[in-house]
Amino acid sequence: DRLRASGLTHARWQVLLSLSRVEDGVRQRELADRLGVGGPTIGRHLEELERLGLIERYPRPGDRRAQCVRLAARSKPLMERIEAIVAALQRD
């Protein structure tokens, strides 16, 4: 309920939170595995987050078949809000 004001679904803010925990991005397949979802599911979430300008997808150096994902600079204010909400939930 506290994250509803962000305009994102629970699944999408989990994607963002997971991406915030890695420094140099992560392979799309690895992100799906971390979140326990399939390729098509993560693909839909990433398409929407990319459309919103919150993430960037790029080819993995040395392996053009693999897509990597990282947070876009535009996501920083939203991530600060999400982190604060998550911290408050943990305290509660």
PDB file of C-alpha atoms in Angstrom:
ATOM      1  CA  ASP A   1       0.000   0.000   0.000  1.00  0.00           C
ATOM      2  CA  ARG A   2       2.810   2.436   0.833  1.00  0.00           C
ATOM      3  CA  LEU A   3       4.416   1.929  -2.560  1.00  0.00           C
ATOM      4  CA  ARG A   4       1.172   2.325  -4.489  1.00  0.00           C
ATOM      5  CA  ALA A   5       1.791   6.088  -4.807  1.00  0.00           C
ATOM      6  CA  SER A   6       4.867   5.335  -6.928  1.00  0.00           C
ATOM      7  CA  GLY A   7       2.543   4.209  -9.711  1.00  0.00           C
ATOM      8  CA  LEU A   8       4.415   0.916 -10.072  1.00  0.00           C
ATOM      9  CA  THR A   9       3.229  -2.573  -9.355  1.00  0.00           C
ATOM     10  CA  HIS A  10       4.749  -4.616  -6.551  1.00  0.00           C
ATOM     11  CA  ALA A  11       6.591  -6.763  -9.099  1.00  0.00           C
ATOM     12  CA  ARG A  12       8.078  -3.759 -10.902  1.00  0.00           C
ATOM     13  CA  TRP A  13       9.379  -2.034  -7.814  1.00  0.00           C
ATOM     14  CA  GLN A  14      10.937  -5.372  -6.803  1.00  0.00           C
ATOM     15  CA  VAL A  15      12.780  -5.371 -10.133  1.00  0.00           C
ATOM     16  CA  LEU A  16      14.048  -1.854  -9.438  1.00  0.00           C
ATOM     17  CA  LEU A  17      15.052  -2.736  -5.892  1.00  0.00           C
ATOM     18  CA  SER A  18      16.953  -5.793  -7.113  1.00  0.00           C
ATOM     19  CA  LEU A  19      18.747  -3.701  -9.738  1.00  0.00           C
ATOM     20  CA  SER A  20      19.705  -1.160  -7.090  1.00  0.00           C
ATOM     21  CA  ARG A  21      21.596  -3.906  -5.266  1.00  0.00           C
ATOM     22  CA  VAL A  22      24.050  -4.516  -8.147  1.00  0.00           C
ATOM     23  CA  GLU A  23      26.735  -2.067  -9.178  1.00  0.00           C
ATOM     24  CA  ASP A  24      27.347  -2.623 -12.871  1.00  0.00           C
ATOM     25  CA  GLY A  25      24.059  -4.027 -14.061  1.00  0.00           C
ATOM     26  CA  VAL A  26      23.046  -7.640 -14.377  1.00  0.00           C
ATOM     27  CA  ARG A  27      22.148 -10.038 -17.160  1.00  0.00           C
ATOM     28  CA  GLN A  28      18.421 -10.136 -17.820  1.00  0.00           C
ATOM     29  CA  ARG A  29      18.331 -13.929 -17.264  1.00  0.00           C
ATOM     30  CA  GLU A  30      20.156 -13.580 -13.924  1.00  0.00           C
ATOM     31  CA  LEU A  31      17.686 -10.918 -12.813  1.00  0.00           C
ATOM     32  CA  ALA A  32      14.786 -13.232 -13.662  1.00  0.00           C
ATOM     33  CA  ASP A  33      16.423 -16.019 -11.634  1.00  0.00           C
ATOM     34  CA  ARG A  34      16.988 -13.703  -8.644  1.00  0.00           C
ATOM     35  CA  LEU A  35      13.328 -12.744  -8.667  1.00  0.00           C
ATOM     36  CA  GLY A  36      12.064 -16.262  -9.320  1.00  0.00           C
ATOM     37  CA  VAL A  37      10.243 -15.380 -12.539  1.00  0.00           C
ATOM     38  CA  GLY A  38      10.445 -16.572 -16.110  1.00  0.00           C
ATOM     39  CA  GLY A  39      11.975 -14.848 -19.099  1.00  0.00           C
ATOM     40  CA  PRO A  40       8.682 -13.589 -20.585  1.00  0.00           C
ATOM     41  CA  THR A  41       7.591 -12.159 -17.228  1.00  0.00           C
ATOM     42  CA  ILE A  42      10.816 -10.260 -16.615  1.00  0.00           C
ATOM     43  CA  GLY A  43      10.737  -9.116 -20.224  1.00  0.00           C
ATOM     44  CA  ARG A  44       7.319  -7.487 -19.762  1.00  0.00           C
ATOM     45  CA  HIS A  45       8.397  -5.752 -16.562  1.00  0.00           C
ATOM     46  CA  LEU A  46      11.591  -4.492 -18.185  1.00  0.00           C
ATOM     47  CA  GLU A  47       9.741  -3.230 -21.261  1.00  0.00           C
ATOM     48  CA  GLU A  48       7.500  -1.076 -19.082  1.00  0.00           C
ATOM     49  CA  LEU A  49      10.348   0.163 -16.878  1.00  0.00           C
ATOM     50  CA  GLU A  50      12.387   0.991 -19.971  1.00  0.00           C
ATOM     51  CA  ARG A  51       9.408   2.841 -21.473  1.00  0.00           C
ATOM     52  CA  LEU A  52       9.230   4.900 -18.269  1.00  0.00           C
ATOM     53  CA  GLY A  53      12.948   5.668 -18.537  1.00  0.00           C
ATOM     54  CA  LEU A  54      13.763   3.936 -15.248  1.00  0.00           C
ATOM     55  CA  ILE A  55      16.094   1.252 -16.610  1.00  0.00           C
ATOM     56  CA  GLU A  56      18.473   0.766 -19.505  1.00  0.00           C
ATOM     57  CA  ARG A  57      19.097  -2.451 -21.391  1.00  0.00           C
ATOM     58  CA  TYR A  58      22.353  -2.984 -23.246  1.00  0.00           C
ATOM     59  CA  PRO A  59      24.207  -5.893 -24.868  1.00  0.00           C
ATOM     60  CA  ARG A  60      26.646  -7.740 -22.650  1.00  0.00           C
ATOM     61  CA  PRO A  61      30.205  -7.017 -23.703  1.00  0.00           C
ATOM     62  CA  GLY A  62      31.583 -10.038 -25.508  1.00  0.00           C
ATOM     63  CA  ASP A  63      28.161 -11.720 -25.845  1.00  0.00           C
ATOM     64  CA  ARG A  64      25.688  -9.858 -28.028  1.00  0.00           C
ATOM     65  CA  ARG A  65      22.998 -12.459 -27.344  1.00  0.00           C
ATOM     66  CA  ALA A  66      22.809 -11.613 -23.638  1.00  0.00           C
ATOM     67  CA  GLN A  67      21.006  -8.473 -22.530  1.00  0.00           C
ATOM     68  CA  CYS A  68      22.118  -6.651 -19.392  1.00  0.00           C
ATOM     69  CA  VAL A  69      20.012  -4.287 -17.349  1.00  0.00           C
ATOM     70  CA  ARG A  70      20.882  -1.361 -15.088  1.00  0.00           C
ATOM     71  CA  LEU A  71      19.062   1.483 -13.428  1.00  0.00           C
ATOM     72  CA  ALA A  72      18.846   4.675 -15.444  1.00  0.00           C
ATOM     73  CA  ALA A  73      19.887   7.956 -13.847  1.00  0.00           C
ATOM     74  CA  ARG A  74      16.237   9.039 -13.966  1.00  0.00           C
ATOM     75  CA  SER A  75      15.331   6.321 -11.442  1.00  0.00           C
ATOM     76  CA  LYS A  76      17.441   7.802  -8.616  1.00  0.00           C
ATOM     77  CA  PRO A  77      14.694   9.924  -6.941  1.00  0.00           C
ATOM     78  CA  LEU A  78      12.226   7.049  -7.160  1.00  0.00           C
ATOM     79  CA  MET A  79      14.764   4.601  -5.732  1.00  0.00           C
ATOM     80  CA  GLU A  80      15.424   6.922  -2.805  1.00  0.00           C
ATOM     81  CA  ARG A  81      11.685   6.943  -2.059  1.00  0.00           C
ATOM     82  CA  ILE A  82      11.415   3.168  -2.411  1.00  0.00           C
ATOM     83  CA  GLU A  83      14.448   2.610  -0.150  1.00  0.00           C
ATOM     84  CA  ALA A  84      12.943   4.904   2.500  1.00  0.00           C
ATOM     85  CA  ILE A  85       9.608   3.066   2.364  1.00  0.00           C
ATOM     86  CA  VAL A  86      11.296  -0.328   2.570  1.00  0.00           C
ATOM     87  CA  ALA A  87      13.377   0.833   5.562  1.00  0.00           C
ATOM     88  CA  ALA A  88      10.232   2.108   7.300  1.00  0.00           C
ATOM     89  CA  LEU A  89       8.460  -1.211   6.662  1.00  0.00           C
ATOM     90  CA  GLN A  90      11.402  -3.109   8.122  1.00  0.00           C
ATOM     91  CA  ARG A  91      11.348  -0.906  11.221  1.00  0.00           C
ATOM     92  CA  ASP A  92       7.597  -1.433  11.637  1.00  0.00           C
TER      93      ASP A  92
END
